[in-house]
Short mmCIF file of C-alpha atoms in Angstrom, two decimals:
data_model
loop_
_atom_site.label_atom_id
_atom_site.label_comp_id
_atom_site.label_asym_id
_atom_site.label_seq_id
_atom_site.Cartn_x
_atom_site.Cartn_y
_atom_site.Cartn_z
CA MET S 1 0.00 0.00 0.00
CA LYS S 2 1.22 3.45 -0.82
CA LYS S 3 -0.26 6.65 0.67
CA ILE S 4 0.03 10.29 -0.32
CA ILE S 5 0.29 12.22 2.94
CA LEU S 6 1.29 15.89 3.19
CA PHE S 7 2.81 16.79 6.55
CA ARG S 8 1.60 20.05 8.01
CA ARG S 9 4.42 20.87 10.43
CA GLN S 10 4.69 24.42 9.05
CA TYR S 11 0.98 25.02 9.42
CA ASP S 12 -1.09 25.34 12.51
CA SER S 13 -4.19 23.29 13.15
CA GLY S 14 -6.28 25.59 11.05
CA ALA S 15 -4.75 24.40 7.74
CA LEU S 16 -6.89 22.17 5.49
CA VAL S 17 -5.15 19.47 3.44
CA GLU S 18 -7.15 17.94 0.56
CA TYR S 19 -6.49 15.35 -2.16
CA SER S 20 -7.92 14.72 -5.63
CA LEU S 21 -7.46 12.39 -8.56
CA ASP S 22 -9.02 14.75 -11.10
CA ASN S 23 -8.06 18.16 -9.68
CA ALA S 24 -11.77 18.88 -9.29
CA THR S 25 -13.26 16.62 -6.66
CA TRP S 26 -11.43 16.96 -3.35
CA GLN S 27 -11.31 14.89 -0.18
CA THR S 28 -9.60 15.20 3.16
CA GLU S 29 -8.93 11.45 3.47
CA THR S 30 -5.61 10.24 2.15
CA ILE S 31 -5.72 8.39 -1.17
CA ASP S 32 -4.37 4.88 -0.64
CA PHE S 33 -3.03 2.62 -3.41
CA VAL S 34 -3.10 -1.14 -2.72
CA ASP S 35 -3.22 -2.62 -6.22
CA ALA S 36 -0.95 -2.03 -9.15
CA THR S 37 -1.87 1.10 -11.09
CA SER S 38 -1.24 -0.09 -14.64
CA GLY S 39 0.68 3.03 -15.34
CA ASP S 40 1.17 6.54 -13.93
CA VAL S 41 -1.54 8.02 -11.73
CA THR S 42 -1.49 11.70 -10.76
CA VAL S 43 -2.58 12.66 -7.25
CA TYR S 44 -3.32 16.33 -6.72
CA TRP S 45 -3.09 18.06 -3.35
CA GLN S 46 -3.81 21.48 -1.94
CA ILE S 47 -3.42 23.18 1.43
CA THR S 48 -5.65 26.10 2.32
CA LYS S 49 -5.85 28.40 5.36
CA ALA S 50 -7.50 31.64 5.99
CA ASN S 51 -5.25 34.64 5.33
CA TYR S 52 -2.76 32.45 3.46
CA ASN S 53 -2.21 31.71 -0.17
CA THR S 54 -3.32 28.22 -1.26
CA ALA S 55 -0.44 25.83 -1.68
CA SER S 56 -0.93 23.06 -4.28
CA GLY S 57 0.90 20.44 -6.26
CA SER S 58 0.78 16.87 -7.54
CA GLU S 59 2.53 13.52 -7.20
CA ILE S 60 2.96 10.75 -9.75
CA ILE S 61 2.18 7.25 -8.46
CA ASN S 62 3.09 4.08 -10.42
CA ILE S 63 2.73 0.69 -8.67
CA MET S 64 3.87 -1.97 -11.12
CA GLN S 65 2.73 -5.62 -11.36
CA ALA S 66 4.95 -7.77 -9.16
CA PRO S 67 7.03 -10.51 -10.77
CA ASN S 68 6.08 -13.98 -9.56
CA GLY S 69 7.96 -17.20 -9.05
CA TRP S 70 7.80 -20.67 -7.58
CA THR S 71 8.77 -20.98 -3.95
CA VAL S 72 8.22 -24.76 -4.21
CA ALA S 73 8.61 -26.18 -7.70
CA PRO S 74 5.43 -28.00 -8.80
CA ASN S 75 5.79 -31.78 -8.84
CA ILE S 76 3.87 -35.01 -8.38
CA ASP S 77 5.43 -38.44 -8.03
CA GLY S 78 3.90 -41.33 -9.95
CA TRP S 79 2.54 -44.33 -8.09
CA ILE S 80 1.25 -47.88 -8.37
CA TYR S 81 -2.51 -48.10 -8.84
CA GLY S 82 -4.30 -47.78 -5.51
CA GLU S 83 -1.62 -45.68 -3.75
CA PRO S 84 -2.14 -42.08 -4.99
CA ASN S 85 0.22 -39.20 -4.26
CA ALA S 86 -0.65 -35.53 -3.77
CA PRO S 87 0.86 -32.71 -5.85
CA ILE S 88 3.13 -30.08 -4.34
CA GLY S 89 3.88 -26.51 -5.41
CA SER S 90 3.61 -22.95 -4.12
CA ALA S 91 4.21 -19.48 -5.52
CA THR S 92 5.39 -16.13 -4.17
CA TYR S 93 1.99 -14.68 -5.00
CA GLY S 94 -1.38 -16.28 -5.59
CA GLU S 95 -3.00 -19.68 -5.11
CA VAL S 96 -1.67 -22.63 -7.09
CA VAL S 97 -4.43 -24.58 -8.86
CA PHE S 98 -3.65 -28.15 -9.93
CA THR S 99 -5.40 -29.78 -12.89
CA TYR S 100 -4.80 -33.05 -14.74
CA SER S 101 -5.13 -34.51 -18.21
CA ILE S 102 -4.28 -37.69 -20.06
CA SER S 103 -0.90 -37.13 -21.68
CA GLY S 104 -1.19 -35.82 -25.22
CA GLU S 105 -4.66 -34.41 -24.61
CA ASP S 106 -5.66 -30.89 -23.60
CA ASN S 107 -8.62 -31.70 -21.40
CA PHE S 108 -7.48 -30.63 -17.94
CA VAL S 109 -9.80 -31.27 -14.99
CA SER S 110 -9.48 -30.76 -11.25
CA GLN S 111 -10.05 -34.42 -10.35
CA LEU S 112 -6.85 -36.31 -9.52
CA PRO S 113 -6.72 -39.37 -11.84
CA LEU S 114 -6.79 -42.76 -10.15
CA SER S 115 -6.70 -45.21 -13.07
CA ALA S 116 -3.47 -46.60 -14.48
CA GLY S 117 -2.07 -44.53 -17.32
CA THR S 118 0.23 -41.65 -18.35
CA TYR S 119 -0.86 -38.18 -17.31
CA THR S 120 0.14 -34.51 -17.20
CA MET S 121 -0.31 -32.30 -14.14
CA ARG S 122 -0.64 -28.55 -14.72
CA ALA S 123 0.17 -26.17 -11.86
CA GLU S 124 -1.17 -22.69 -12.54
CA VAL S 125 -1.35 -19.32 -10.81
CA VAL S 126 -3.80 -17.01 -12.55
CA GLU S 127 -2.35 -13.63 -13.45
CA THR S 128 -3.87 -10.63 -11.71
CA LEU S 129 -3.35 -6.89 -11.88
CA ASN S 130 -0.91 -7.15 -9.01
CA PHE S 131 1.25 -10.15 -9.93
CA GLU S 132 2.29 -12.29 -12.85
CA GLY S 133 0.71 -15.65 -13.63
CA LEU S 134 2.64 -18.92 -13.59
CA VAL S 135 2.16 -22.23 -15.44
CA LYS S 136 4.18 -25.41 -15.18
CA GLU S 137 3.34 -28.91 -16.48
CA VAL S 138 4.73 -32.14 -15.04
CA GLY S 139 4.24 -35.64 -16.42
CA PHE S 140 3.61 -38.64 -14.19
CA ILE S 141 2.62 -42.30 -14.51
CA ILE S 142 0.18 -44.46 -12.56
CA GLU S 143 1.57 -47.97 -12.90
CA GLN S 144 -0.65 -51.06 -13.15
CA LEU S 145 -0.87 -53.20 -10.02
CA GLU S 146 0.54 -56.70 -10.58
CA VAL S 147 -1.67 -59.62 -9.59
CA THR S 148 -0.91 -63.20 -8.64
CA ILE S 149 -2.54 -66.06 -10.59
CA VAL S 150 -4.13 -69.06 -8.88
CA TRP S 151 -5.31 -71.89 -11.15
CA GLY S 152 -8.37 -74.02 -10.50
CA GLU S 153 -9.22 -77.65 -11.38
CA THR S 154 -7.11 -79.19 -14.15
CA SER S 155 -8.72 -82.66 -14.42
CA PHE S 156 -12.06 -83.07 -16.17
CA THR S 157 -14.34 -85.93 -17.14
CA PHE S 158 -15.72 -85.95 -20.65
CA ASP S 159 -19.37 -84.96 -20.94
CA GLY S 160 -19.48 -83.44 -24.43
CA THR S 161 -19.01 -79.83 -23.31
CA PRO S 162 -15.83 -77.68 -23.58
CA LYS S 163 -13.49 -77.86 -20.62
CA LEU S 164 -11.07 -75.17 -19.48
CA PRO S 165 -9.32 -74.49 -16.17
CA THR S 166 -10.28 -71.27 -14.39
CA ALA S 167 -7.67 -68.77 -13.25
CA THR S 168 -8.20 -66.31 -10.40
CA ALA S 169 -6.39 -62.98 -10.15
CA VAL S 170 -5.35 -62.47 -6.53
CA GLY S 171 -4.46 -59.08 -5.05
CA ILE S 172 -7.44 -57.09 -6.32
CA LEU S 173 -8.38 -53.99 -4.34
CA ASP S 174 -11.68 -53.92 -2.47
CA GLY S 175 -14.54 -52.91 -4.74
CA ASP S 176 -12.71 -53.81 -7.96
CA VAL S 177 -13.52 -56.64 -10.35
CA CYS S 178 -10.73 -58.22 -12.37
CA GLU S 179 -11.11 -61.51 -14.22
CA ALA S 180 -8.32 -63.51 -15.79
CA LEU S 181 -9.09 -64.23 -19.47
CA VAL S 182 -8.17 -67.83 -20.35
CA SER S 183 -8.06 -69.51 -23.78
CA GLY S 184 -7.54 -73.09 -24.92
CA ALA S 185 -10.86 -74.82 -24.17
CA GLN S 186 -11.13 -78.43 -25.37
CA THR S 187 -13.96 -80.97 -25.58
CA GLU S 188 -12.54 -84.34 -26.58
CA VAL S 189 -10.62 -86.90 -24.56
CA SER S 190 -6.90 -87.01 -25.28
CA GLU S 191 -4.02 -89.00 -23.89
CA GLU S 192 -1.84 -85.89 -24.29
CA ALA S 193 -2.21 -82.90 -21.98
CA TYR S 194 -3.95 -79.79 -23.25
CA THR S 195 -2.61 -76.31 -22.42
CA ALA S 196 -4.64 -73.38 -21.08
CA THR S 197 -3.19 -69.87 -21.49
CA ILE S 198 -4.05 -66.57 -19.79
CA THR S 199 -4.39 -63.93 -22.49
CA GLY S 200 -5.14 -60.88 -20.35
CA LEU S 201 -7.12 -59.28 -17.54
CA SER S 202 -10.53 -57.64 -17.71
CA ASN S 203 -9.44 -54.59 -15.66
CA PRO S 204 -6.78 -52.32 -17.23
CA ASN S 205 -5.61 -51.14 -13.81
CA TYR S 206 -3.94 -54.51 -13.23
CA LYS S 207 -1.18 -56.40 -15.02
CA LEU S 208 -0.22 -60.05 -15.27
CA PRO S 209 2.86 -61.50 -13.60
CA GLN S 210 5.74 -62.84 -15.67
CA ASN S 211 5.13 -66.47 -14.75
CA ASN S 212 2.33 -69.01 -14.12
CA LEU S 213 0.44 -67.91 -17.22
CA THR S 214 -0.09 -71.41 -18.65
CA ILE S 215 -1.12 -74.76 -17.22
CA GLU S 216 -1.68 -78.28 -18.51
CA PHE S 217 -5.05 -79.95 -18.11
CA TYR S 218 -6.61 -83.29 -18.97
CA ILE S 219 -9.98 -84.62 -20.09
CA TYR S 220 -10.51 -88.19 -19.00
CA TYR S 221 -12.92 -90.83 -20.22
CA GLN S 222 -16.31 -90.96 -18.61
CA GLU S 223 -17.56 -94.26 -17.30
CA ILE S 224 -20.38 -95.92 -19.23
CA ASP S 225 -23.34 -96.26 -16.91
CA GLY S 226 -26.52 -98.28 -17.22
CA VAL S 227 -25.19 -101.20 -19.25
CA THR S 228 -25.90 -104.73 -18.03
CA VAL S 229 -25.26 -108.16 -19.56
CA GLU S 230 -27.57 -111.10 -18.97
CA GLY S 231 -26.42 -114.64 -19.61
CA TYR S 232 -28.61 -117.39 -21.07
CA GLU S 233 -29.87 -120.52 -19.41
CA GLY S 234 -32.13 -122.99 -21.19
CA THR S 235 -32.67 -126.45 -22.63
CA TYR S 236 -31.29 -127.66 -25.92
CA ASP S 237 -33.72 -126.74 -28.68
CA LYS S 238 -31.51 -126.86 -31.78
CA GLN S 239 -31.32 -123.00 -31.76
CA ALA S 240 -28.24 -120.77 -31.26
CA HIS S 241 -28.36 -118.69 -28.09
CA GLY S 242 -26.24 -115.82 -26.81
CA VAL S 243 -26.09 -113.27 -24.01
CA THR S 244 -28.28 -110.15 -23.92
CA VAL S 245 -26.71 -106.66 -23.62
CA ILE S 246 -29.02 -104.01 -22.16
CA GLY S 247 -28.62 -100.19 -21.96
CA THR S 248 -26.42 -99.51 -24.99
CA GLU S 249 -26.70 -96.62 -27.41
CA PRO S 250 -27.05 -96.98 -31.19
CA THR S 251 -23.49 -95.78 -31.81
CA ASP S 252 -21.92 -98.17 -29.29
CA THR S 253 -19.70 -101.00 -30.43
CA ILE S 254 -20.31 -104.34 -28.72
CA SER S 255 -17.50 -106.90 -28.70
CA TYR S 256 -17.29 -110.45 -27.33
CA SER S 257 -14.41 -112.53 -26.02
CA LEU S 258 -13.91 -116.01 -24.62
CA ASP S 259 -10.80 -115.02 -22.66
CA GLY S 260 -11.16 -111.24 -22.08
CA GLY S 261 -8.24 -110.55 -24.37
CA ALA S 262 -9.16 -111.43 -27.95
CA TRP S 263 -12.28 -109.52 -28.98
CA GLN S 264 -14.67 -109.89 -31.89
CA THR S 265 -17.75 -107.97 -32.89
CA GLU S 266 -19.53 -111.14 -34.06
CA GLN S 267 -21.75 -112.39 -31.31
CA ILE S 268 -20.65 -115.61 -29.58
CA THR S 269 -23.46 -118.14 -29.40
CA ARG S 270 -23.97 -121.75 -28.36
CA THR S 271 -26.34 -124.35 -29.78
CA ASP S 272 -25.33 -127.66 -28.20
CA ALA S 273 -25.83 -128.57 -24.61
CA GLY S 274 -23.04 -127.32 -22.37
CA ILE S 275 -21.67 -124.07 -20.92
CA THR S 276 -19.81 -121.26 -22.67
CA THR S 277 -18.20 -118.56 -20.55
CA LEU S 278 -17.56 -115.22 -22.21
CA TYR S 279 -17.03 -111.51 -21.66
CA VAL S 280 -18.76 -108.50 -23.24
CA LYS S 281 -17.17 -105.12 -23.99
CA VAL S 282 -19.11 -101.96 -24.87
CA SER S 283 -17.11 -99.17 -26.54
CA ARG S 284 -18.36 -95.58 -26.84
CA THR S 285 -16.50 -92.53 -28.18
CA ASN S 286 -14.83 -90.52 -25.37
CA PHE S 287 -15.94 -93.07 -22.76
CA ALA S 288 -13.96 -95.73 -21.01
CA ASP S 289 -14.81 -99.20 -22.28
CA PHE S 290 -17.34 -101.12 -20.29
CA VAL S 291 -16.18 -104.74 -19.73
CA SER S 292 -18.56 -107.16 -18.09
CA GLU S 293 -17.83 -109.79 -15.55
CA ALA S 294 -17.80 -113.34 -16.90
CA VAL S 295 -21.27 -114.43 -18.07
CA THR S 296 -22.39 -117.82 -19.32
CA ILE S 297 -24.52 -119.43 -21.98
CA SER S 298 -25.80 -122.57 -20.29
CA ILE S 299 -27.80 -125.13 -22.30
CA SER S 300 -28.96 -128.34 -20.60
CA GLN S 301 -29.70 -131.56 -22.41
CA ALA S 302 -33.18 -132.07 -23.72
CA ILE S 303 -35.26 -134.96 -22.37
CA LEU S 304 -35.49 -137.74 -24.86
CA THR S 305 -39.03 -139.20 -24.92
CA LYS S 306 -39.93 -142.75 -25.99
CA PRO S 307 -41.75 -142.75 -29.30
CA THR S 308 -45.26 -144.24 -29.36
CA ASN S 309 -46.30 -147.15 -31.66
#
């Protein structure tokens, strides 16, 4: 603040001191200058007293805009997702306003970004009449948070539907959802292991680890249920008889064996009296073979009757 004050030591209390900015309108209060004047300002003054000549004059006032500077250089340290940092920065004059934008864009907002990415912070002091404005931009990065992968079941039984192990991303912040995306689903039974692979995460704020991104899994044969084999027991009647297989499907392959080792698809039958022991195997695609316990074809001798005369 600058004041124009005329001291009246050479005048007694009867002297009147007045001030004016236009040399027409006068006031007894001092004219105070707080803000910059944007150039020269003339302040007129006059001193009057009865029986004395009026004394008058003027003063030139020029309060210039103050230069500004950073007392604390603006900065913001990057962080790993979920652990935000606050910006710092202060100026000699004025309030520092912080705004943020995605790097390469010019869409600055006041909200501190929280998602992983590359950003620019702008620290700005708005210019006023009294002091210069300041602007400084600082880049920073919010790194993705690395997760840990935990695999689920890797052994499956064939049922005609695609099979694929599940993978769980561990280390997710409360309130977030992040699913591991897995490829490599298979349907058929194979003696060789299949491989499942994690291809990414559903939440861009997280990143995969460097290891444990693949796993082997297996699809095993399903047991054939509901198949039964009934042997035959009867009396010699000159007809060929065999066992009965119940519960098969039209596409099944039925095989027969006398020793459980050599198999044939032609049905084994017996005509003469006696006992035949055999085994039955039912084969179905992607199912484990069904092999029966030993079953028999048992034909007893017929009763020979005396002919009549």
